[in-house]
CSV table of C-alpha atoms and ligand atoms in Angstrom, one decimal:
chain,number,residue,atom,x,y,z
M,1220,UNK,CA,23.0,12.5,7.5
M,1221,UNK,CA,23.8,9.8,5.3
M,1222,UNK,CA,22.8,9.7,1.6
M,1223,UNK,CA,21.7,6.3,0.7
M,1224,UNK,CA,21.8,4.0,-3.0
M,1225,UNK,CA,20.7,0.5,-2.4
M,1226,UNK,CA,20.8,-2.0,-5.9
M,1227,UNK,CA,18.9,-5.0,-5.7
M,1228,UNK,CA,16.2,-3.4,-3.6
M,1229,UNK,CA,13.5,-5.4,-4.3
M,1230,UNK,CA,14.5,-8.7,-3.5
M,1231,UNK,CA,14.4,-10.3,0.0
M,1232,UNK,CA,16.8,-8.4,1.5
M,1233,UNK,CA,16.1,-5.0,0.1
M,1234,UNK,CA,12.4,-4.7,0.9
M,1235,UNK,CA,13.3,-4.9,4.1
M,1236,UNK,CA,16.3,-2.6,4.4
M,1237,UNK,CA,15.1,-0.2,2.2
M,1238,UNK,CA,12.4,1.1,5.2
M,1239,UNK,CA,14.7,0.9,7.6
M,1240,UNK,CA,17.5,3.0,6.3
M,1241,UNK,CA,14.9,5.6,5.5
M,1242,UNK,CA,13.3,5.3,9.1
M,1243,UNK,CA,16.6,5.8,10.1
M,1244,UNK,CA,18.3,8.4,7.6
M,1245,UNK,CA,14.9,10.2,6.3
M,1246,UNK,CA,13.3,9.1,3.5
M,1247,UNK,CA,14.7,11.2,0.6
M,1248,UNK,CA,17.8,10.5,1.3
M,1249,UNK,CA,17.6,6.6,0.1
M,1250,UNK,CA,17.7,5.8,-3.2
M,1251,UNK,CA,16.1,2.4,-3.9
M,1252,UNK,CA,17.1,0.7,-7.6
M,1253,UNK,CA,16.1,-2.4,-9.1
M,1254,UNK,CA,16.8,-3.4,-12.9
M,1255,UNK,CA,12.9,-3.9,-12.7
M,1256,UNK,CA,10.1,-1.7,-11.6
M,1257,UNK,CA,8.8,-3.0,-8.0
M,1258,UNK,CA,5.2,-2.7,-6.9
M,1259,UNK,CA,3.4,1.3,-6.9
M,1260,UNK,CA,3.6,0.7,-2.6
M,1261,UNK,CA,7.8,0.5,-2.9
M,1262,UNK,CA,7.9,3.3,-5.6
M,1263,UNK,CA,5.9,5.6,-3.9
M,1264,UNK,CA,7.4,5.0,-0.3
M,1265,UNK,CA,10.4,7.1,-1.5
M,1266,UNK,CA,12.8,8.0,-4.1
M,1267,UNK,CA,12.8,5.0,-6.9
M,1268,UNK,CA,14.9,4.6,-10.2
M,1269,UNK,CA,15.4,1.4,-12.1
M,1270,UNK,CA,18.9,1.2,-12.5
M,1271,UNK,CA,21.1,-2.4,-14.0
M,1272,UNK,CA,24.0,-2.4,-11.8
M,1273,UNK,CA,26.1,-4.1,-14.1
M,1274,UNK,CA,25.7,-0.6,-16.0
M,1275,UNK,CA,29.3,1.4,-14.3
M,1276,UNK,CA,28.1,4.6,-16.3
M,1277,UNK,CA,24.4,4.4,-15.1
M,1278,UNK,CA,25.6,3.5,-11.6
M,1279,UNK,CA,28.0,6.3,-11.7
M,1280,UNK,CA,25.3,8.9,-12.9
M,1281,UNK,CA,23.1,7.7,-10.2
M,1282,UNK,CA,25.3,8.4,-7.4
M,1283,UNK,CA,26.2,11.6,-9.0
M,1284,UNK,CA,22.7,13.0,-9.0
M,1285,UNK,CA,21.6,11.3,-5.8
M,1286,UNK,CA,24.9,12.9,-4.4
M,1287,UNK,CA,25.2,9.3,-2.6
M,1288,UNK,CA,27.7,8.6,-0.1
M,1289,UNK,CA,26.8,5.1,0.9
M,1290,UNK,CA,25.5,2.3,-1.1
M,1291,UNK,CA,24.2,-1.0,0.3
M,1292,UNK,CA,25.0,-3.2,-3.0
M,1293,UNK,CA,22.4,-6.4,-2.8
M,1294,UNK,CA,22.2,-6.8,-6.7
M,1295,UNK,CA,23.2,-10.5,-7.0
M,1296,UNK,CA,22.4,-13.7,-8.3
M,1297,UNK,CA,21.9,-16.3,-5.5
M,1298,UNK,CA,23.3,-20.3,-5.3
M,1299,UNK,CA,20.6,-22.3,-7.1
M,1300,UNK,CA,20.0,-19.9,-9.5
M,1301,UNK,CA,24.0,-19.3,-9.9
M,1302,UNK,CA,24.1,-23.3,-10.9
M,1303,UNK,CA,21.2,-23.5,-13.7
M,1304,UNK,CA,23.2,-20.5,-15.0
M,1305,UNK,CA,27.0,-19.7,-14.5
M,1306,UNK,CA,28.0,-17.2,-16.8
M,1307,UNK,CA,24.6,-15.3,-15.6
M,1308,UNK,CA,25.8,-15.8,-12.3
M,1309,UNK,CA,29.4,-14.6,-12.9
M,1310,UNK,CA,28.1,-11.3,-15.0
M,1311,UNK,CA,26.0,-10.2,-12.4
M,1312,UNK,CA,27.9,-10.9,-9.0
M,1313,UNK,CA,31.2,-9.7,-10.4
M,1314,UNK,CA,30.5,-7.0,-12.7
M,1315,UNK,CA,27.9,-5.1,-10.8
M,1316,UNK,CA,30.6,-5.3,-7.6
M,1317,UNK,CA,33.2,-3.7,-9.9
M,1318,UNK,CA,31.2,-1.3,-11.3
M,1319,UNK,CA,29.5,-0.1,-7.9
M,1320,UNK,CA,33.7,0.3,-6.2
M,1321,UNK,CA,34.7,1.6,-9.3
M,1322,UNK,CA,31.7,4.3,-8.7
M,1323,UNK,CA,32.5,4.4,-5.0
M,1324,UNK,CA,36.2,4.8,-5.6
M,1325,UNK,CA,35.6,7.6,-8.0
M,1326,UNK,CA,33.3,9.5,-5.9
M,1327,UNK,CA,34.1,8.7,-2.3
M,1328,UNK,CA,31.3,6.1,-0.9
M,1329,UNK,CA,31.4,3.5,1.6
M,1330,UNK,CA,29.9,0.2,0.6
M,1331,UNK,CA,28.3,-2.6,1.7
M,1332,UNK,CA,28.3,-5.7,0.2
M,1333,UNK,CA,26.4,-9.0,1.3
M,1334,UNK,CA,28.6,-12.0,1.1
M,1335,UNK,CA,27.5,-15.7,2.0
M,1336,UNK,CA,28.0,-18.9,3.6
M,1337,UNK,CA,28.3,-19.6,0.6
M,1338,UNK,CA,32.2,-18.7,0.7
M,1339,UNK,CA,32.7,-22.0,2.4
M,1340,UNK,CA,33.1,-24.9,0.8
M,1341,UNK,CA,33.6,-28.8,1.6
M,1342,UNK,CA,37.2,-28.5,2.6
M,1343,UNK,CA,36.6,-26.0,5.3
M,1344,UNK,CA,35.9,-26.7,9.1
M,1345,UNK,CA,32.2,-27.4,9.2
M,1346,UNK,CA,31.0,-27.0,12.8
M,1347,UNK,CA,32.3,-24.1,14.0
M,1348,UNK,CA,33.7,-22.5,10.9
M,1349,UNK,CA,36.2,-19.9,12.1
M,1350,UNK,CA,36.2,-16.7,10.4
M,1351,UNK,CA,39.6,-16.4,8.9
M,1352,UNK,CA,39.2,-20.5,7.6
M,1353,UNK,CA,40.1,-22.5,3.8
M,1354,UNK,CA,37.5,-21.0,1.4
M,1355,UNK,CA,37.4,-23.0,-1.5
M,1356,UNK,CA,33.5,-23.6,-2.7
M,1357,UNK,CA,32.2,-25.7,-5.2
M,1358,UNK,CA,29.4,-23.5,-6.7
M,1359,UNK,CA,29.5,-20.3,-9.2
M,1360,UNK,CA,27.7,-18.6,-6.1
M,1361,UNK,CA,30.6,-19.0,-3.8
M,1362,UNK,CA,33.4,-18.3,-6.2
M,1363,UNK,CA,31.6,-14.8,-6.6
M,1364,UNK,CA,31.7,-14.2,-3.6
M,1365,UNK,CA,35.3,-15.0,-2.4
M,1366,UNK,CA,36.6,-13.2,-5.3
M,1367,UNK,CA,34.1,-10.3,-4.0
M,1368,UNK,CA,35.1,-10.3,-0.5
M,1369,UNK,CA,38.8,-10.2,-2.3
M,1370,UNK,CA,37.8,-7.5,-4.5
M,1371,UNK,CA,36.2,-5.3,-1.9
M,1372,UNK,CA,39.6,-5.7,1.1
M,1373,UNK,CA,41.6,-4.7,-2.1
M,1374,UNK,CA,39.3,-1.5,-3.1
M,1375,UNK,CA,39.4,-0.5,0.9
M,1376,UNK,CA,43.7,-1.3,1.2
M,1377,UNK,CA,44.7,0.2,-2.3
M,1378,UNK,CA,42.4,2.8,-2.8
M,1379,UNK,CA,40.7,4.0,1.0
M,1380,UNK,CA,37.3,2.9,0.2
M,1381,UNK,CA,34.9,1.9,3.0
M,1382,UNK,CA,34.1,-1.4,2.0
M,1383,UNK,CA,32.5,-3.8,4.4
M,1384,UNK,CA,29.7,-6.7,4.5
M,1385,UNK,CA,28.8,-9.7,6.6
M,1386,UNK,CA,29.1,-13.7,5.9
M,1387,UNK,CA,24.8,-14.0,6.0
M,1388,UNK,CA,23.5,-17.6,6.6
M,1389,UNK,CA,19.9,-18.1,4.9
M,1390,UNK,CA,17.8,-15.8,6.2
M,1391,UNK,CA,14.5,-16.2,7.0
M,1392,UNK,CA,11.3,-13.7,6.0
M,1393,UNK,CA,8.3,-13.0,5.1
M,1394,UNK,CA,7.4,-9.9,2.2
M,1395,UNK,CA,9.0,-10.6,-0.3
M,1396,UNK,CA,10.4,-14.1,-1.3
M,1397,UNK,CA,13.6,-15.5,-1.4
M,1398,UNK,CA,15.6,-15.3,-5.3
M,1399,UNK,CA,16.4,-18.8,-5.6
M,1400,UNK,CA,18.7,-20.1,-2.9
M,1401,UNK,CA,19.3,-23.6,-1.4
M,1402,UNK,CA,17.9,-22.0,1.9
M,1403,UNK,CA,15.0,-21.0,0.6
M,1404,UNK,CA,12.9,-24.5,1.9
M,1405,UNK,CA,13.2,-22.3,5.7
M,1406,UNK,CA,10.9,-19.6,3.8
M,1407,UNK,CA,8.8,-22.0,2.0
M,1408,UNK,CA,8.1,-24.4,5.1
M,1409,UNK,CA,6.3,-21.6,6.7
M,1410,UNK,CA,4.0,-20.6,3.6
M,1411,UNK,CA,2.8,-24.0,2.7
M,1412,UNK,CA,2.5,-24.9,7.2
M,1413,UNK,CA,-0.1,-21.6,6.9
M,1414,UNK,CA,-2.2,-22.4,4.0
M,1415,UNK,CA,-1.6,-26.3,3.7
M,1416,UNK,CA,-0.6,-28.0,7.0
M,1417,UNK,CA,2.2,-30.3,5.4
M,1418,UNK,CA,5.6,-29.4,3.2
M,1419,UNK,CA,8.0,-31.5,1.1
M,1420,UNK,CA,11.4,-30.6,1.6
M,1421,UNK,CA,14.1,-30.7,-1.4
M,1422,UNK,CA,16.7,-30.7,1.3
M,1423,UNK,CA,17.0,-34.1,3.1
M,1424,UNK,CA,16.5,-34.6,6.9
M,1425,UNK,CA,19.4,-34.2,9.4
M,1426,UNK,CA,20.9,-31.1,6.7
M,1427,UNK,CA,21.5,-28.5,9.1
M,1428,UNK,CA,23.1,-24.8,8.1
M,1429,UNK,CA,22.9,-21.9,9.8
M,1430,UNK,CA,19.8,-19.2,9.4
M,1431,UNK,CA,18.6,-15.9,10.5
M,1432,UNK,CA,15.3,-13.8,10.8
M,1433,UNK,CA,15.5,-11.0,8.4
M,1434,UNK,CA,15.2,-8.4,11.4
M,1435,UNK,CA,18.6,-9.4,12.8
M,1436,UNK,CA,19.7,-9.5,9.5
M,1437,UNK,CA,19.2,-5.8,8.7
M,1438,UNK,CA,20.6,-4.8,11.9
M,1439,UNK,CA,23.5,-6.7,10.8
M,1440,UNK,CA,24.3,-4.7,7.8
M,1441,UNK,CA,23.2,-1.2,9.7
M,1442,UNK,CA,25.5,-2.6,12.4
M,1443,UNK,CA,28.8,-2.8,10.7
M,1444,UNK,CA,28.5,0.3,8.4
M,1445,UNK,CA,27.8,2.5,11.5
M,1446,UNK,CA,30.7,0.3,13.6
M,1447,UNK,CA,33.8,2.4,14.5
M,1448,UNK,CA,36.8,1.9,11.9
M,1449,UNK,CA,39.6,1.4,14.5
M,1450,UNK,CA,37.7,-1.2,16.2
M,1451,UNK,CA,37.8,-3.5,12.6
M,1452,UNK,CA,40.7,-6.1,12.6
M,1453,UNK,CA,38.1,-7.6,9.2
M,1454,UNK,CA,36.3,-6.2,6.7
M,1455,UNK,CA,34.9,-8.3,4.3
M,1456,UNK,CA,33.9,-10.2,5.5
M,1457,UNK,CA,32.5,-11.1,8.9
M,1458,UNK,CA,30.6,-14.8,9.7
M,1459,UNK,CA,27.2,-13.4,11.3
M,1460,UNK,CA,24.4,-16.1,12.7
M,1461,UNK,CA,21.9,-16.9,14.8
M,1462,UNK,CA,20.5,-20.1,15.0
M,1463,UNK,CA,21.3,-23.7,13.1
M,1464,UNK,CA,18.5,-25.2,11.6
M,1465,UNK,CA,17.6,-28.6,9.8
M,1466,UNK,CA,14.1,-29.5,8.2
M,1467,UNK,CA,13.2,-31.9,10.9
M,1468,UNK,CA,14.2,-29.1,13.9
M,1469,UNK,CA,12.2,-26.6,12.5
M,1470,UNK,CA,9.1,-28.9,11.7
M,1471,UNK,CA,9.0,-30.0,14.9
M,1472,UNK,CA,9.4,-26.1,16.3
M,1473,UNK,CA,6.4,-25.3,14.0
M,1474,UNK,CA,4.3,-28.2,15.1
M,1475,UNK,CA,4.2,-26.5,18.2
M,1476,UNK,CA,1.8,-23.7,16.2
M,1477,UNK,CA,0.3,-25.6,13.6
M,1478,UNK,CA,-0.6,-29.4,15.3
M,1479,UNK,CA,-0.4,-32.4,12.4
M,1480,UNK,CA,2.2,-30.7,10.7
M,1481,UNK,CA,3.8,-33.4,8.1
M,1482,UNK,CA,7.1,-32.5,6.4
M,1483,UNK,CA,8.0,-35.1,3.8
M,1484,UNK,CA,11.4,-35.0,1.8
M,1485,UNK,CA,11.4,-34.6,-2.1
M,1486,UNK,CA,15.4,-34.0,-2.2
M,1487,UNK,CA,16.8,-32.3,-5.0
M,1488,UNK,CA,20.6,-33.4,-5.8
M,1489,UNK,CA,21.9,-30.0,-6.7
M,1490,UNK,CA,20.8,-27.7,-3.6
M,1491,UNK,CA,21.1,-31.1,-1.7
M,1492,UNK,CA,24.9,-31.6,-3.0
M,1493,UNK,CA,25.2,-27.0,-2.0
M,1494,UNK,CA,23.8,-27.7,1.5
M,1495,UNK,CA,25.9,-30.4,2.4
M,1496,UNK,CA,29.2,-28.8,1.1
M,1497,UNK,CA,28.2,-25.4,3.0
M,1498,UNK,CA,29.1,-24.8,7.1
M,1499,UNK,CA,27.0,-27.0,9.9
M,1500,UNK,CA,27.4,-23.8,12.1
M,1501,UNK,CA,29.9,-20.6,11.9
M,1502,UNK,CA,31.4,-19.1,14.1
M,1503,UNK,CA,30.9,-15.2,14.8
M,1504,UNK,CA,32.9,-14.2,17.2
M,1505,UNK,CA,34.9,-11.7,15.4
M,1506,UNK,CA,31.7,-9.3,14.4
M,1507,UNK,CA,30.7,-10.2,18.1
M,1508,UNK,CA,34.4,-9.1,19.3
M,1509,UNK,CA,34.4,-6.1,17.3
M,1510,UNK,CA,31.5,-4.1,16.5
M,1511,UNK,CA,29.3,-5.7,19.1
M,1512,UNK,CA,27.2,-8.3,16.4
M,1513,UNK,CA,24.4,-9.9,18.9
M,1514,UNK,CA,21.2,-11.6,17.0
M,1515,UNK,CA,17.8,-11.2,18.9
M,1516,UNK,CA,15.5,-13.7,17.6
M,1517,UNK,CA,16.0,-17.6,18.2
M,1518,UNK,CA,14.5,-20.2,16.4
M,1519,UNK,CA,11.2,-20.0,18.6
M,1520,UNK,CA,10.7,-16.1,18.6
M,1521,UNK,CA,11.7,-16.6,15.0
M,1522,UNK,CA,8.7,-19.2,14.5
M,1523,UNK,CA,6.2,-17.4,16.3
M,1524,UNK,CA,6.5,-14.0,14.7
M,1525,UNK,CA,7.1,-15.5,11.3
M,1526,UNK,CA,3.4,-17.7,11.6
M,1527,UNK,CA,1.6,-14.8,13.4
M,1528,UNK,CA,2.8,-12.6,10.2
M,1529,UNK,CA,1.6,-15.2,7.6
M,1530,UNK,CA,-1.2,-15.9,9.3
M,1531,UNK,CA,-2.3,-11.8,9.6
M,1532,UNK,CA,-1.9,-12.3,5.4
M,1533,UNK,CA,1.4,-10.3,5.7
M,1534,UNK,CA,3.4,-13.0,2.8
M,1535,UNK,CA,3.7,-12.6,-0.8
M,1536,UNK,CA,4.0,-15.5,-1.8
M,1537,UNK,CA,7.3,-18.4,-1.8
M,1538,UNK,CA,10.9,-19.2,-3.6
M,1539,UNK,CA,11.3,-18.4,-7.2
M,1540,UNK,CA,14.0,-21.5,-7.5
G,2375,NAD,P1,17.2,-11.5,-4.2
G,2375,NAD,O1,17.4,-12.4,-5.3
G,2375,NAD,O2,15.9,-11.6,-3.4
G,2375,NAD,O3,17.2,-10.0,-4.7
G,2375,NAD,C1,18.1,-9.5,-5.7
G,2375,NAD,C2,17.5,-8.3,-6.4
G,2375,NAD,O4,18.5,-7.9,-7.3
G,2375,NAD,C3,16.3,-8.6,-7.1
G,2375,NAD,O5,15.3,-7.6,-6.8
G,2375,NAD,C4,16.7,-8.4,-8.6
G,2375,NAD,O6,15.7,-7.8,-9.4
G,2375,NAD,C5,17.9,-7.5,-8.5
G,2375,NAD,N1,18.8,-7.6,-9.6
G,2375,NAD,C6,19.2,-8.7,-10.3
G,2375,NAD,N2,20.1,-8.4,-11.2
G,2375,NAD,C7,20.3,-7.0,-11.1
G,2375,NAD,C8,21.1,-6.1,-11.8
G,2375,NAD,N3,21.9,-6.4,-12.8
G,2375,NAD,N4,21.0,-4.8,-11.5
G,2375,NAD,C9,20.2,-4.4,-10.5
G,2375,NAD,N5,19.4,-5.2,-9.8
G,2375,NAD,C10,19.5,-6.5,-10.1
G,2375,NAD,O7,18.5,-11.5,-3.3
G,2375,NAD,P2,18.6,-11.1,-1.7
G,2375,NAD,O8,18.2,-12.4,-1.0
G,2375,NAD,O9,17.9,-9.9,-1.4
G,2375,NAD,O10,20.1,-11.0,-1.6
G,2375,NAD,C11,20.8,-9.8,-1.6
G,2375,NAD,C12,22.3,-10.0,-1.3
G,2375,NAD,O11,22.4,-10.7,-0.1
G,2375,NAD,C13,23.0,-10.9,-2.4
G,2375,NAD,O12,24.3,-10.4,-2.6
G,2375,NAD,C14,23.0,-12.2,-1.8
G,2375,NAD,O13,24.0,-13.0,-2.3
G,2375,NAD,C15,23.2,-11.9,-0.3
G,2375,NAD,N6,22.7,-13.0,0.6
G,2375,NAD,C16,21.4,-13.3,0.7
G,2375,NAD,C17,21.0,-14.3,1.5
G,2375,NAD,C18,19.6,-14.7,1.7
G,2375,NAD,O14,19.3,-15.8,2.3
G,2375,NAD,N7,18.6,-14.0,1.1
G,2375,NAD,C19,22.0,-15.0,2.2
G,2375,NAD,C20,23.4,-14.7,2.1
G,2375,NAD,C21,23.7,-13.6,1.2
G,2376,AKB,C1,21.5,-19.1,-0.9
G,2376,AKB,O1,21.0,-20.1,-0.4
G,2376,AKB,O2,22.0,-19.0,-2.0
G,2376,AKB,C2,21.5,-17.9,0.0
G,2376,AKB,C3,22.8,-17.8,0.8
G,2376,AKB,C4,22.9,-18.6,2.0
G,2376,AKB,O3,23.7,-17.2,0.3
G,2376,AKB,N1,20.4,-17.9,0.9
């Protein structure tokens, strides 16, 4: 059975994979840290430390004692956050991925590591983006994330670690909300459909990128660490999606559920300028090719369970950009 330490586990992606790796691998044997506390319900659910992953001591200790031999790193600073502070940004991303392969080198983990469509930038193909493309982004977020899909194929040739991790497009859930992204308006719409009826977009019409439901987005990450090795021509790391979304597509999907919808545009130039320098659609054939990547939820599936969810009182509340 594997032992489990996830970073970052209270953010969007982690209170979501956190229950599933311990349905799957028993619940004491995942780890769940945060440089905050999280709510009593998270703590409670199963083993809990805080722990700052930029710390390479306290990061090593942890592993130690938790006798770890996986961790799911999803400490990170996200894009619009990454512009209204670089250097934050850069500390964070960098030095907590360092520290956690240092960790993992030392004492014999596999890791995965979440990178981003970010990794694309304006002078790569934008619709389909192959896997294996130019990756030369404009914003701190991206940068952090090509050298960290650099960082972790050079830990896994030089020194054997397991390193892997998936290209994720913005994904869309409910729980807990998105850390400041320029896809966070595909969370937001939903919240303010449900308790107002209308939503002002700071992305303009016709800006279409490439989204997921969080569901198909933890099976992603389960996905490629339980993949088989000799099947993996990539590593780090591998486009996933599952559906291409603009403001206007999704209103009118929504609309559907919640009649008189209005969406408006408010556009903000920076997450504007992100979106429009980031992929129209990717292409993930190679995680489809080899370890058998396959999303389940469209953009109506996505839609309906997302509103029935919000509707049963099952959000916490919208972006934190
Ligand atoms: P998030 O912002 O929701 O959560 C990040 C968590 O990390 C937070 O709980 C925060 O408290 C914690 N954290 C911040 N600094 C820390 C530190 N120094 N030590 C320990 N914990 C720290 O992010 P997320 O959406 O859950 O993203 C997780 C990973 O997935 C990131 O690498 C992100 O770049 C990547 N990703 C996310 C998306 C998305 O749409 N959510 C898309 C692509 C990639
Ligand atoms: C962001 O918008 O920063 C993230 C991402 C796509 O990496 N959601």
């Amino acid at each position: 059975m594997k032992r489990i330490l996830v970073t970052g586990s209270g953010g969007q992606i982690g209170s979501w994979l956190v229950p599933r790796l311990r349905e799957l691998y028993g619940e004491s044997n995942v780890l769940a840290t945060d440089i905050r506390t999280l709510s009593a319900e998270v703590v409670e659910a199963g083993p809990f430390q805080v722990l700052d992953a930029t710390d390479v001591r306290a990061v090593g200790q942890a592993v130690m004692r938790h006798e770890a031999d996986t961790v799911f790193h999803l400490a990170a600073i996200l894009s619009a956050i990454g512009e209204k502070d670089p250097r934050l940004a850069w500390h964070v991303n960098m030095t907590s991925l360092e520290a956690v392969l240092e960790v993992s080198r030392e004492q014999r983990c596999a890791v995965f590591t979440p990178s981003s469509i970010g990794v694309f930038g304006p002078d790569s193909p934008k619709d389909p983006t192959p896997q294996d493309t130019v990756m030369r982004p404009h914003t701190i977020y991206g940068i952090t994330k090509v050298a960290g899909e650099l960082l972790c194929d050079y830990y896994a040739r030089r020194y054997g670690v397991d390193t892997r991790g998936v290209r994720y497009p913005g994904l869309i859930s409910y729980g807990a909300p998105p850390g400041g992204g320029t896809t966070d308006w595909a969370v937001d719409i939903f919240y303010q459909a449900v308790e107002h009826g209308r939503y002002s977009c700071f992305l303009a019409e016709g800006t279409q990128l490439d989204m997921m439901y969080m569901p198909d987005a933890i099976s992603a990450a389960i996905g490629v660490m339980e993949a088989d090795p000799d099947r993996l021509a990539h590593r780090n790391a591998f486009n996933v999606t599952a559906m291409q979304l603009a403001p206007e597509t999704l209103a009118a999907e929504i609309r559907k559920h919640v009649p008189g919808f209005e969406l408006t545009y408010d556009v903000d130039p920076v997450r504007q300028g992100i979106a429009e320098s980031w992929p129209d659609r990717i292409d993930d054939t190679a995680a489809r090719r080899e370890w058998g990547w396959k999303p389940e939820y469209d953009m109506a599936a996505m839609t309906a369970d997302m509103l029935h969810h919000l509707k049963n009182g099952d959000g916490a509340g919208t972006a934190s950009s």
